[in-house]
Amino acid sequence: MNLYLLARIAGSLAFTLMLAQIILATWFRHLIKWHMRIGKAAFILAWLHPVLLGFAWNLGGYVWLGRIGLVMLTAAVIAAVLRIKHWRWIHRLNYVVFVMIYIHSWNLGTDARSFPLTLIYWLSPVIIIAALTTKLLNSRIASNGNK
């Protein structure tokens, strides 16, 4: 198996696991241990992806979305692990990271347009919108209860 194939697998798995993270954090909060385990795997795979590609520089502008997304993901993970002040707000950057990685992988990924990943890519925006809507509604309900 060559490094390019391993990099593609790592990137695809990282993307899929990040989507699973959003689903777990939104609708299955009682599975926090799984959220943490899957998060570790997604983070390792996200870093493994560019390492296996040799931090390729000549793939175009969408590479930068992946790089910036990886830096932001790293910041969110560090904030959560160290439980620094306001870590949850920093951790929420992962929604932005996911959108950046979505654009990055859709435009560069050779597997994004083949089944079954195509199904995941089509469902991702729906899941993100539903997750953000759920989180916003939950926070409004919680803040109204405090009045």
Coordinates of C-alpha atoms in Angstrom, one line a residue:
M1 CA 0.0 0.0 0.0
N2 CA 1.5 3.3 -1.0
L3 CA 1.6 6.5 1.1
Y4 CA -0.8 8.4 -1.1
L5 CA -3.5 5.8 -0.6
L6 CA -2.9 5.8 3.2
A7 CA -3.1 9.6 3.2
R8 CA -6.4 9.4 1.3
I9 CA -7.7 6.9 3.8
A10 CA -6.6 9.0 6.8
G11 CA -8.2 12.1 5.4
S12 CA -11.5 10.4 4.6
L13 CA -11.6 8.7 8.0
A14 CA -10.7 11.9 9.8
F15 CA -13.5 13.7 8.0
T16 CA -16.1 11.0 8.7
L17 CA -15.1 10.8 12.4
M18 CA -15.3 14.6 12.7
L19 CA -18.9 14.4 11.5
A20 CA -19.5 11.6 14.0
Q21 CA -18.1 13.9 16.7
I22 CA -20.7 16.6 15.8
I23 CA -23.5 14.0 15.9
L24 CA -22.3 12.7 19.3
A25 CA -21.8 16.1 20.8
T26 CA -25.3 17.3 19.6
W27 CA -27.6 14.4 20.1
F28 CA -25.8 11.8 22.2
R29 CA -24.1 13.7 25.0
H30 CA -24.4 10.7 27.3
L31 CA -21.8 9.0 25.2
I32 CA -19.1 11.5 26.1
K33 CA -16.4 8.8 26.5
W34 CA -17.0 7.7 22.9
H35 CA -16.9 11.4 21.9
M36 CA -13.4 11.6 23.5
R37 CA -12.2 8.4 22.0
I38 CA -13.4 9.2 18.5
G39 CA -12.0 12.7 18.9
K40 CA -8.5 11.3 19.6
A41 CA -8.7 9.0 16.5
A42 CA -10.0 11.9 14.3
F43 CA -7.2 14.2 15.5
I44 CA -4.5 11.6 14.9
L45 CA -5.9 10.8 11.4
A46 CA -6.2 14.5 10.6
W47 CA -2.5 15.0 11.4
L48 CA -1.5 11.8 9.7
H49 CA -3.1 12.9 6.4
P50 CA -0.7 15.8 5.6
V51 CA 2.3 13.9 7.1
L52 CA 1.7 11.0 4.7
L53 CA 1.3 13.5 1.8
G54 CA 4.7 15.0 2.8
F55 CA 3.0 18.4 3.5
A56 CA 2.5 18.8 -0.2
W57 CA 2.8 22.4 -1.3
N58 CA 1.7 22.3 -4.9
L59 CA -1.9 21.2 -4.7
G60 CA -3.6 24.7 -5.0
G61 CA -5.5 27.1 -2.8
Y62 CA -7.7 24.6 -1.1
V63 CA -4.7 23.1 0.6
W64 CA -4.6 26.2 2.7
L65 CA -8.1 25.6 4.0
G66 CA -6.9 22.2 5.2
R67 CA -3.8 23.6 6.8
I68 CA -5.7 26.4 8.6
G69 CA -8.4 24.0 9.6
L70 CA -5.7 21.6 11.1
V71 CA -4.2 24.5 13.1
M72 CA -7.6 25.5 14.4
L73 CA -8.5 21.9 15.2
T74 CA -5.2 21.6 17.1
A75 CA -6.0 24.8 19.1
A76 CA -9.5 23.4 20.0
V77 CA -8.1 20.1 21.1
I78 CA -5.4 21.7 23.2
A79 CA -8.0 24.0 24.8
A80 CA -10.2 21.1 25.6
V81 CA -7.4 18.9 27.0
L82 CA -6.0 21.6 29.2
R83 CA -9.4 22.9 30.1
I84 CA -8.2 26.5 29.6
K85 CA -10.6 29.3 30.4
H86 CA -13.4 29.4 27.9
W87 CA -12.3 26.1 26.3
R88 CA -15.9 25.3 25.2
W89 CA -16.0 28.5 23.1
I90 CA -12.7 27.6 21.5
H91 CA -13.9 24.0 21.0
R92 CA -16.9 25.4 19.1
L93 CA -14.5 26.5 16.4
N94 CA -14.7 22.9 15.2
Y95 CA -17.9 23.7 13.4
V96 CA -15.9 26.2 11.3
V97 CA -13.1 23.7 11.0
F98 CA -15.5 21.1 9.7
V99 CA -16.8 23.5 7.0
M100 CA -13.3 24.4 6.0
I101 CA -12.3 20.7 5.8
Y102 CA -15.5 20.0 3.8
I103 CA -14.5 22.6 1.2
H104 CA -10.9 21.4 1.2
S105 CA -11.7 17.8 0.8
W106 CA -14.5 18.3 -1.8
N107 CA -12.2 20.3 -4.0
L108 CA -9.0 18.3 -3.6
G109 CA -10.1 14.8 -2.4
T110 CA -10.2 12.1 -5.0
D111 CA -12.5 10.0 -2.9
A112 CA -15.1 12.7 -2.0
R113 CA -17.1 12.1 -5.1
S114 CA -17.3 8.3 -4.9
F115 CA -19.7 6.1 -3.0
P116 CA -20.0 5.8 0.0
L117 CA -18.2 9.1 0.8
T118 CA -20.6 11.0 -1.6
L119 CA -23.5 10.1 0.6
I120 CA -21.6 11.5 3.7
Y121 CA -20.7 14.7 1.8
W122 CA -24.4 15.2 0.8
L123 CA -25.6 14.6 4.3
S124 CA -22.9 16.7 6.0
P125 CA -24.5 20.1 5.4
V126 CA -27.9 18.8 6.6
I127 CA -26.3 17.4 9.7
I128 CA -24.3 20.6 10.4
I129 CA -27.4 22.8 10.0
A130 CA -29.5 20.5 12.2
A131 CA -26.7 20.4 14.8
L132 CA -26.3 24.1 14.9
T133 CA -30.0 24.7 15.0
T134 CA -30.4 22.2 17.9
K135 CA -27.5 23.8 19.8
L136 CA -29.0 27.3 19.3
L137 CA -32.5 26.2 20.3
N138 CA -31.1 24.4 23.4
S139 CA -29.1 27.4 24.5
R140 CA -32.1 29.7 24.0
I141 CA -34.3 27.4 26.0
A142 CA -31.7 27.2 28.8
S143 CA -31.2 31.0 28.8
N144 CA -35.0 31.6 28.9
G145 CA -35.2 29.3 31.9
N146 CA -32.7 31.4 33.8
K147 CA -34.9 34.5 33.6

